[in-house]
Short mmCIF file of C-alpha atoms and ligand atoms in Angstrom, two decimals:
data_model
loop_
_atom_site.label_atom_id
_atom_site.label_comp_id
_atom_site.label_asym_id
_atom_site.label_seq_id
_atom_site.Cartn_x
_atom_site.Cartn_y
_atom_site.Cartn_z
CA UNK A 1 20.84 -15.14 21.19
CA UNK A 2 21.75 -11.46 20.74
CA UNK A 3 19.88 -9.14 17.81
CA UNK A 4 19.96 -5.62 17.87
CA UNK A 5 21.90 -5.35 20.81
CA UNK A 6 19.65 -6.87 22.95
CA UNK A 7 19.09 -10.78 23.98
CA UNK A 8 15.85 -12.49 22.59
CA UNK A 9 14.50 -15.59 23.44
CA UNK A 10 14.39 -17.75 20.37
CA UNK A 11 10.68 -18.14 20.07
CA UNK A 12 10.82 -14.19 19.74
CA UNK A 13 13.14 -14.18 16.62
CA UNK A 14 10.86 -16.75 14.97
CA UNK A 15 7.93 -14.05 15.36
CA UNK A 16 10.01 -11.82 12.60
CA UNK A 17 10.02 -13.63 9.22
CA UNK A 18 13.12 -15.48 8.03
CA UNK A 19 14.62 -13.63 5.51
CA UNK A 20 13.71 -15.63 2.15
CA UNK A 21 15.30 -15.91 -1.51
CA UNK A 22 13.04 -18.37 -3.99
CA UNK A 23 15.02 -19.46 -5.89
CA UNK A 24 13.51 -21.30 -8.33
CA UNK A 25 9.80 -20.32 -8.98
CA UNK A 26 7.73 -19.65 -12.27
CA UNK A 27 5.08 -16.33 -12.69
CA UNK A 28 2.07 -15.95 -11.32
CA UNK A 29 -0.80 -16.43 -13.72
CA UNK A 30 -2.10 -13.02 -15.10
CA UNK A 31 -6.18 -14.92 -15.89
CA UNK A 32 -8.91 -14.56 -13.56
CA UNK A 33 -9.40 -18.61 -13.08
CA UNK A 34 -12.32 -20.54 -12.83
CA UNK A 35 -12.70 -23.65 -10.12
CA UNK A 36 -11.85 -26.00 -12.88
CA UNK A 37 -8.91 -23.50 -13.79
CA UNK A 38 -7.30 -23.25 -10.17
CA UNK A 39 -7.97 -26.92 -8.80
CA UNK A 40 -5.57 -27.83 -12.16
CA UNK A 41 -2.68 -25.42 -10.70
CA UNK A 42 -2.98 -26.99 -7.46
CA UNK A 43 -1.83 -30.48 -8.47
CA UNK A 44 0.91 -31.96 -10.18
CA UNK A 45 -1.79 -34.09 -12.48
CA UNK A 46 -2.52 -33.26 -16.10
CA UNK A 47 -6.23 -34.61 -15.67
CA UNK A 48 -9.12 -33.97 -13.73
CA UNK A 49 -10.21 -35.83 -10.71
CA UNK A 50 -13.05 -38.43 -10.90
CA UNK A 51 -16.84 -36.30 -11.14
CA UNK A 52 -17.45 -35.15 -7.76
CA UNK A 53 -13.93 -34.77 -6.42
CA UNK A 54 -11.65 -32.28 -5.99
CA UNK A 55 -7.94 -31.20 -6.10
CA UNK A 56 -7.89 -29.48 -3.10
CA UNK A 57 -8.93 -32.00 -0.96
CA UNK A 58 -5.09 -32.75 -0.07
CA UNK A 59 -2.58 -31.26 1.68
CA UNK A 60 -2.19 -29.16 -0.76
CA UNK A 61 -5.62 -27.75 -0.63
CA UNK A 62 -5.95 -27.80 2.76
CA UNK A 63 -2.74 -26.08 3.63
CA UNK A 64 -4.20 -23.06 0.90
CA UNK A 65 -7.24 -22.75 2.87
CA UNK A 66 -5.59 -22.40 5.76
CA UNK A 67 -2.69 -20.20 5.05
CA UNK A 68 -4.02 -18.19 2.46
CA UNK A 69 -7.40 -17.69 3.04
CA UNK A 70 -6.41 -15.07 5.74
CA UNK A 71 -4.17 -12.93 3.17
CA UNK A 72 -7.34 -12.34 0.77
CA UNK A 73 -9.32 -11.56 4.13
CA UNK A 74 -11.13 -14.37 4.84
CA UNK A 75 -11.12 -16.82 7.66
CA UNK A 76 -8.76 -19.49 7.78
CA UNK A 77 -10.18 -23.51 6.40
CA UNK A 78 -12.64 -21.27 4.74
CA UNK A 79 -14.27 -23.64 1.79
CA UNK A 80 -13.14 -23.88 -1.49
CA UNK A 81 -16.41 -21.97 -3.38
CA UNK A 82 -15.97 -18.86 -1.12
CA UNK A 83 -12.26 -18.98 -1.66
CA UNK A 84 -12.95 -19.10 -5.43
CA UNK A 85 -15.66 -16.34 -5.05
CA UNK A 86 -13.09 -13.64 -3.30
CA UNK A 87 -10.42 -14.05 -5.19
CA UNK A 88 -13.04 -13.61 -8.36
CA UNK A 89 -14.32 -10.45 -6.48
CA UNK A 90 -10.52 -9.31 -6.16
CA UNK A 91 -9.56 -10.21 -9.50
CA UNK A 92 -6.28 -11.56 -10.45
CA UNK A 93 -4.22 -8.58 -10.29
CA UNK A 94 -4.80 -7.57 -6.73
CA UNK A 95 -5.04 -11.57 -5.44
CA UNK A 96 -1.68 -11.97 -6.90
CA UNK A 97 -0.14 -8.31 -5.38
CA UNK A 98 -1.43 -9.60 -1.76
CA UNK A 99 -0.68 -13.16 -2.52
CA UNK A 100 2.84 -12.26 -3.13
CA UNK A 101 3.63 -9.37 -1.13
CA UNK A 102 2.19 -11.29 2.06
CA UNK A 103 5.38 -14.17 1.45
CA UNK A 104 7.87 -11.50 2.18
CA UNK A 105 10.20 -12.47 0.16
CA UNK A 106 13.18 -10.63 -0.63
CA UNK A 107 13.97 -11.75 -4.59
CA UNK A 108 12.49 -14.16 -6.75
CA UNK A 109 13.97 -16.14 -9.01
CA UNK A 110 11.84 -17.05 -12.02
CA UNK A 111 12.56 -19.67 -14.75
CA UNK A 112 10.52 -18.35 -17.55
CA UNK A 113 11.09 -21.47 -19.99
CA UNK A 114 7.27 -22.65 -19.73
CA UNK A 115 4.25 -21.45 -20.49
CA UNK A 116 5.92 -17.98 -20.05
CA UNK A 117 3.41 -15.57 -22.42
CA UNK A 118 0.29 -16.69 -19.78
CA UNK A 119 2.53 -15.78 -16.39
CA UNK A 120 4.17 -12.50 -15.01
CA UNK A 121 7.76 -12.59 -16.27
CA UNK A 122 10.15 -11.32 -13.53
CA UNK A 123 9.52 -7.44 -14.58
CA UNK A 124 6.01 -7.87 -13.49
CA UNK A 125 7.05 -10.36 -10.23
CA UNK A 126 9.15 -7.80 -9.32
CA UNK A 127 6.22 -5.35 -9.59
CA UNK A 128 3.58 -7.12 -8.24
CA UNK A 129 5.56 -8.38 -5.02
CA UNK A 130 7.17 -5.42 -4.44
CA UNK A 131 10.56 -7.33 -4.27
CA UNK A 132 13.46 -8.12 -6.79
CA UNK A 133 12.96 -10.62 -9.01
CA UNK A 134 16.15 -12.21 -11.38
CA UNK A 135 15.60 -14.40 -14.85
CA UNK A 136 16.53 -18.47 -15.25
CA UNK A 137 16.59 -19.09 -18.69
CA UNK A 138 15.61 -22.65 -19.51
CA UNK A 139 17.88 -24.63 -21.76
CA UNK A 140 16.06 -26.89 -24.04
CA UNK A 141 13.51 -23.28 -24.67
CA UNK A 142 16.79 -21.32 -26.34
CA UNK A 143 17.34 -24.33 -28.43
CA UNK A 144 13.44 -24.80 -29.69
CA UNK A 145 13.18 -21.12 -30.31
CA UNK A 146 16.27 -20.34 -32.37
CA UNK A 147 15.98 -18.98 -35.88
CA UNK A 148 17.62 -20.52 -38.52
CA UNK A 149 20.23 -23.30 -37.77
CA UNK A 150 22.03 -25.92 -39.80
CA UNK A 151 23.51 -29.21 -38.24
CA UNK A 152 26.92 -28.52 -38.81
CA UNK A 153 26.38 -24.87 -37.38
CA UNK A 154 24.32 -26.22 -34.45
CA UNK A 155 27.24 -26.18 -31.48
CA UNK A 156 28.27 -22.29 -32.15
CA UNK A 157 25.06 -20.74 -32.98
CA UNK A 158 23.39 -22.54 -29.58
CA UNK A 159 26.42 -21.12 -27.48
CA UNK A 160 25.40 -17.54 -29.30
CA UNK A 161 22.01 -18.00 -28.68
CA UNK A 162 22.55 -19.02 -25.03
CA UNK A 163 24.99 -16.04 -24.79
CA UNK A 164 22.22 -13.65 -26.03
CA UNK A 165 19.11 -14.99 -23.36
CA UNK A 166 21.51 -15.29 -20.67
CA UNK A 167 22.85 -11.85 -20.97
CA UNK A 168 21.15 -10.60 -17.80
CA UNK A 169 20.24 -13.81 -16.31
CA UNK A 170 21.34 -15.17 -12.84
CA UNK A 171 21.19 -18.85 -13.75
CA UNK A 172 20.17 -21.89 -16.26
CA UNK A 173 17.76 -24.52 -16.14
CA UNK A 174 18.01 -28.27 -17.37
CA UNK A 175 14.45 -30.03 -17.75
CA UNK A 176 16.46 -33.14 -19.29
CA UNK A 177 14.54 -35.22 -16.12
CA UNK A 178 11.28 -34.49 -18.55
CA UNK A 179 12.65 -34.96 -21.71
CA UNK A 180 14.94 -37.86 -21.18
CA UNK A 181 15.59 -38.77 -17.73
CA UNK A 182 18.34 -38.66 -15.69
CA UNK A 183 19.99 -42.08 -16.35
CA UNK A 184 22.21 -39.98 -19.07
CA UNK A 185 25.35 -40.61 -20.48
CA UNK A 186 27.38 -38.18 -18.58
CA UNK A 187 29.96 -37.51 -21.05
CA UNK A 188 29.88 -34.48 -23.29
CA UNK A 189 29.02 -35.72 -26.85
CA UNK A 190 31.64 -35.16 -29.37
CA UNK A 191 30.83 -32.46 -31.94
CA UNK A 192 30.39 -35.44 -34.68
CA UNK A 193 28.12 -36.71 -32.46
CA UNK A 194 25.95 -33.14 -32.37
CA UNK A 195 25.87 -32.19 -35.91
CA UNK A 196 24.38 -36.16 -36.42
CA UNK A 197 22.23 -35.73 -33.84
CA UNK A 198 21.40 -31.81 -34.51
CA UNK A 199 20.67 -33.37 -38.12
CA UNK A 200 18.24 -35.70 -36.89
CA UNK A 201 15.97 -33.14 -35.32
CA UNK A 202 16.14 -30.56 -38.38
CA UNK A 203 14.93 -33.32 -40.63
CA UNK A 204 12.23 -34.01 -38.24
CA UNK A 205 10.96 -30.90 -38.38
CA UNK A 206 12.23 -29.25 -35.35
CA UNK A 207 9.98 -30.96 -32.93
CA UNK A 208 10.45 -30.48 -28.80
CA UNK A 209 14.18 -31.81 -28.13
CA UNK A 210 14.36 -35.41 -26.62
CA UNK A 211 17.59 -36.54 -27.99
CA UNK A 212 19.59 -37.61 -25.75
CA UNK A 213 22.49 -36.91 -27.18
CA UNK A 214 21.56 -32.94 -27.96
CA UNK A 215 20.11 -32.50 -24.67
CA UNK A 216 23.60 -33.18 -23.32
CA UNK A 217 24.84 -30.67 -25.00
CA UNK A 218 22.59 -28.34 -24.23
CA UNK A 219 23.31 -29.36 -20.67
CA UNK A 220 27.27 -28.97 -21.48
CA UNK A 221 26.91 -25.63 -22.89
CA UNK A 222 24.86 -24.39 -19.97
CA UNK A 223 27.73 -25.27 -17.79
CA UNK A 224 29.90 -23.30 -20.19
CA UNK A 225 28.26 -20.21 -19.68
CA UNK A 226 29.40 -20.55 -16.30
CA UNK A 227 25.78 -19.34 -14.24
CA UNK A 228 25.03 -22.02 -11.69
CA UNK A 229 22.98 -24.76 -13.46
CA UNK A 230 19.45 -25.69 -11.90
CA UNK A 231 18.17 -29.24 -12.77
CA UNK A 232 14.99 -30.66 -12.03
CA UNK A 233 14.64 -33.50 -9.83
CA UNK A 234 11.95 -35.82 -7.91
CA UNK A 235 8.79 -35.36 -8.68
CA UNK A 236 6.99 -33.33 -11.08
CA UNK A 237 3.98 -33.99 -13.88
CA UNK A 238 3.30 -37.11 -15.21
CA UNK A 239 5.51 -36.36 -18.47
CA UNK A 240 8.15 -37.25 -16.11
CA UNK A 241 9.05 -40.96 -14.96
CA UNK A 242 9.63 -41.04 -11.37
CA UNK A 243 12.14 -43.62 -11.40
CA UNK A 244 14.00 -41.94 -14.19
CA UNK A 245 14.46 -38.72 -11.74
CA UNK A 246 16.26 -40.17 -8.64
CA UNK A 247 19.53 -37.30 -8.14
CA UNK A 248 21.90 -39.77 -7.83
CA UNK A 249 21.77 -41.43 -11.37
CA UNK A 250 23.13 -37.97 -11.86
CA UNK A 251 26.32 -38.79 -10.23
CA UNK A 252 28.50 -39.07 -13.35
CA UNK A 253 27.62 -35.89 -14.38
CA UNK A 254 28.43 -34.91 -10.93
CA UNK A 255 31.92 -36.22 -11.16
CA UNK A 256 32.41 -34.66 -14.99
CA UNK A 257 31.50 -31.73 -13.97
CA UNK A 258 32.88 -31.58 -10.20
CA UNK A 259 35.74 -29.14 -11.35
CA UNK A 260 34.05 -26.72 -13.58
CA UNK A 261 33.56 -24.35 -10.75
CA UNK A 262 29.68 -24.34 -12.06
CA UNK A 263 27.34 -24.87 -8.93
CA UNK A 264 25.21 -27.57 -9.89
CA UNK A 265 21.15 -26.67 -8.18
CA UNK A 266 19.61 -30.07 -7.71
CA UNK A 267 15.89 -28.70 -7.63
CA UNK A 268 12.32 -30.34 -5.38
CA UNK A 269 14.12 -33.61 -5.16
CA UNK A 270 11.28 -35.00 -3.11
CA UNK A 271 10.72 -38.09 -2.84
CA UNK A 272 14.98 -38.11 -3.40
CA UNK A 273 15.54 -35.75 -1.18
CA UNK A 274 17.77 -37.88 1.35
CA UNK A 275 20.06 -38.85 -1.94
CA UNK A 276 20.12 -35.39 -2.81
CA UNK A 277 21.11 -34.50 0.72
CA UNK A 278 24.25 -36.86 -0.12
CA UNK A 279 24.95 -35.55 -3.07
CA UNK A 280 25.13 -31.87 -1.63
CA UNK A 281 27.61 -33.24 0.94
CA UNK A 282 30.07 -35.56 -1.63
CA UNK A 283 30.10 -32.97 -4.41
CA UNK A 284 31.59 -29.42 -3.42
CA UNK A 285 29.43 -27.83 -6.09
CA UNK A 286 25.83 -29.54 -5.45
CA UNK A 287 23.01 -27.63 -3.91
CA UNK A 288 19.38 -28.90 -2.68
CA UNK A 289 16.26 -27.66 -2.11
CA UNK A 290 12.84 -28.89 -1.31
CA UNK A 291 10.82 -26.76 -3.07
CA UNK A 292 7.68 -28.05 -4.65
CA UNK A 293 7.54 -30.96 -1.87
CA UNK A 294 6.63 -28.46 0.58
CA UNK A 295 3.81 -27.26 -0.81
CA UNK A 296 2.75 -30.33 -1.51
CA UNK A 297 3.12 -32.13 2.01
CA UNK A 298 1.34 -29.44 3.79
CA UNK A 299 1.34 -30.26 7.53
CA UNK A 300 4.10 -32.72 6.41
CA UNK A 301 6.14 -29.86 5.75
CA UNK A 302 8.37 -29.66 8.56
CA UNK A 303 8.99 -34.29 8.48
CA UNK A 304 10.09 -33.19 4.68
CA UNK A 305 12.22 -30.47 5.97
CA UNK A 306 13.79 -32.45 8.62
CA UNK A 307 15.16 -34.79 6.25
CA UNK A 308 16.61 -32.68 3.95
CA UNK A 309 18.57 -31.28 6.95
CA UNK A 310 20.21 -34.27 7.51
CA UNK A 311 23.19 -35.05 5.16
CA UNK A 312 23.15 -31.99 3.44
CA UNK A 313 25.72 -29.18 4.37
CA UNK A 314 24.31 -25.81 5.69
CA UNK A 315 25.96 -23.86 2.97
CA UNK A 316 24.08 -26.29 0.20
CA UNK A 317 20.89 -25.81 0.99
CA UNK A 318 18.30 -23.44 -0.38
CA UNK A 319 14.83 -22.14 0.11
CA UNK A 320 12.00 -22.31 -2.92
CA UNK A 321 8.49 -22.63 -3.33
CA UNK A 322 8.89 -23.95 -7.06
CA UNK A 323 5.49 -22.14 -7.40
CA UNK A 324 3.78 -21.81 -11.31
CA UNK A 325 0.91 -20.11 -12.00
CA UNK A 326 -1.15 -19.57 -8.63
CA UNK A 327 0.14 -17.09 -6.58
CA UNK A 328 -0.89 -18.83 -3.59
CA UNK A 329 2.21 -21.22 -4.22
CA UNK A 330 4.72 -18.66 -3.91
CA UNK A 331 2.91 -17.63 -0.68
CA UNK A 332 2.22 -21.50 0.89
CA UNK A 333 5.88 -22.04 0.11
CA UNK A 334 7.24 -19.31 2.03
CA UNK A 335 4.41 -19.97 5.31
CA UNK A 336 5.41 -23.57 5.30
CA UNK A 337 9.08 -23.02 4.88
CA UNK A 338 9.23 -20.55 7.89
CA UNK A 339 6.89 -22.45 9.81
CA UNK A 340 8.61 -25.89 9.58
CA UNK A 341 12.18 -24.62 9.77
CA UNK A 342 11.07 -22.70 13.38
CA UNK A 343 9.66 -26.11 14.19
CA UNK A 344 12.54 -28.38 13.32
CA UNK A 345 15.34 -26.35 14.55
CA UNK A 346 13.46 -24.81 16.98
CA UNK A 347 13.19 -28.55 18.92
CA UNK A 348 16.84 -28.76 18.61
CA UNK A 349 17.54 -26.41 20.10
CA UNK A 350 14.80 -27.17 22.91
CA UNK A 351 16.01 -30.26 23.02
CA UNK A 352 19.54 -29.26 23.52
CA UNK A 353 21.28 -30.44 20.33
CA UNK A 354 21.72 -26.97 18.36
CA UNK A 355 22.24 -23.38 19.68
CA UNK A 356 19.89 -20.66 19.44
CA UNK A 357 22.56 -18.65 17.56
CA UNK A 358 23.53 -21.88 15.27
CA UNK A 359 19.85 -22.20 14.60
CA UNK A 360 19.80 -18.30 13.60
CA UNK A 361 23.05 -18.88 11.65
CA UNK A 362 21.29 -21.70 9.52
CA UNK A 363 18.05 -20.42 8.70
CA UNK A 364 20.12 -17.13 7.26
CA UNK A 365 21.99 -19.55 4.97
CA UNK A 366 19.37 -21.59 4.09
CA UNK A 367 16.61 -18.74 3.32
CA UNK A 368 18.86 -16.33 1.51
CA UNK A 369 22.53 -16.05 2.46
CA UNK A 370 23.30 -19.42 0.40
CA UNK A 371 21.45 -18.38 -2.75
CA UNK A 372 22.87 -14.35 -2.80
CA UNK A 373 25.97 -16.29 -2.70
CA UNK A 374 26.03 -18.86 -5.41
CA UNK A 375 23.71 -16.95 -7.91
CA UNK A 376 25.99 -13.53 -6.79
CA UNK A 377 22.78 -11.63 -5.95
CA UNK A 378 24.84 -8.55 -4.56
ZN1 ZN B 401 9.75 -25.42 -11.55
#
């Protein structure tokens, strides 16, 4: 293929990173952590593992030692302890500036919904990588954190509220796959139906939104502020039931919503991604990534990739890491993204089923060119 004037083997244009947008990730952590504190960022669990085990013995863990081991100068597979001990001697500030400086990455995008006082906001992304970063602003989080509300004045002072976080945001985020499932009625709930159920909660004492019926709407005025709408998908912690989280019980939402002109971001989708993959293809305004599942596959990474390359359109799929809290995530993400997407396409095109220049063409939509497009990034 031709770059710069001059014609490159394709094994040489792998050698230069793929251009990369994340977009979906969460901050970096801002605490030194101890081995107890990091193994728990490194797994999707919300408990321990049995006395004498450890977290990182998983793909995971093994793809951190490998990949990032060299970025805080050690040797790659180095153990766990000595990893531990030099990112302690670095401290968290400088781990997370190397960390996330060494993925290259041209913009984050960070959904700062969870957990968000104990992580860098995008400010201090932006800061620490060196990079632009852009704000998601989680759904269900402007609801919980509103000021005063009544039930009959729920509707227009969400949409205000909404209006007000979103003001210099690029996107929203759904977590209804936590909080309900994605086996939802698709329709939007009648405003009778909000003020009983906005009732409800206020009588309850405000606590973390599960109703179904106000999470819809919450969902329903996201896609009324028009910024594409990310929902999570697949896997995720166990406060989420696996079987409620399979993309295409989303598919009458899909329909409702197929002519809103709102790009709909199905996000991780793993172990969904080949219904996903579908669902980018049926629905003009569904997008896919793999993020998360990446990470967590390790030297699966490029199998995982593979499949999400095969019903899924070009133009509907995007790169992210999904990363929260260790820096290393945002880092491992972008490695094993590079690396499996050179190894994938690269044996198509070896084996005589894509073009070098249609490989080139598909990793610049998939790393960046799809998401400066639907989150309008220039
Ligand atoms: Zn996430």
């Amino acid at each position: 293929m031709r770059r710069r004037g001059r014609t490159v083997k394709l094994r040489d244009v792998t050698a230069e990173p793929l251009r990369l947008i994340d977009h979906h990730c969460h901050g970096a952590t801002t605490g030194d952590l101890d081995r107890t504190g990091f193994e728990a960022l490194a797994t999707e669990s919300d408990r321990p593992p049995p006395a004498g085990c450890s977290t990182l013995d998983s793909q995971l863990g093994f793809a951190l030692r490998r990949w990032c081991a060299p970025v805080l100068g050690l040797p790659p597979h180095v153990d766990g302890d000595a990893y531990l001990a030099r990112r302690r001697e670095l401290g968290a500030a400088e781990a997370n500036r190397l960390l996330l400086r060494a993925a290259e990455v041209d913009a984050y995008l960070v959904d700062t919904g969870f957990n968000g006082a104990r992580l860098l906001g995008p400010a201090e992304m932006a800061s620490a990588a060196g990079t632009a970063a852009h704000e998601v602003v989680r759904l269900e989080t402007v609801a919980e954190e509103q000021g005063e509300v009544t039930a009959e004045g729920f509707a227009e002072a969400y949409a205000e509220s909404l209006a007000r976080a979103t003001a210099r945001a690029v996107g929203v985020k759904s977590i209804v796959a936590y909080r309900h499932g994605l086996d939802f009625d698709p329709r939007r709930p009648t405003r009778r139906e909000v003020v009983e159920a906005a009732g409800r909660w206020l009588r309850d004492g405000r606590p973390r939104i599960a109703d179904p019926v106000l999470l819809r709407h919450l969902l329903w005025a996201g896609v009324d502020r028009g910024l594409p709408v990310q929902l999570h998908t697949g896997f995720g912690d166990p406060d989420l039931d696996l079987a409620r989280c399979d993309p295409a019980l989303l598919t009458g939402f899909l329909r409702a919503t197929r002519d809103s002109g709102v790009p709909i971001m199905l996000l991780h989708c793993y172990p969904f991604h080949r219904q996903a993959g579908y669902l980018a293809q049926a629905f003009p305004h569904v997008y896919v990534d793999a993020g998360l599942a990446l990470n967590h596959v390790g030297a699966r990474a490029a199998a995982v990739l593979a499949e999400s390359l095969e019903l899924a359109p070009f133009h509907k799929v995007l790169y992210s890491s999904d990363a929260y809290g260790l820096a290393e995530l945002h880092q491992l993400g972008a490695v094993l993204f590079r690396r499996a997407f050179a190894e994938v396409t690269g044996a198509w095109v070896r084996d005589g089923h894509w073009s070098a220049g249609d490989a080139a063409r598909a990793g610049e939509l998939i790393g960046s060119g799809n998401a400066r497009r639907v989150y309008g990034l220039d």
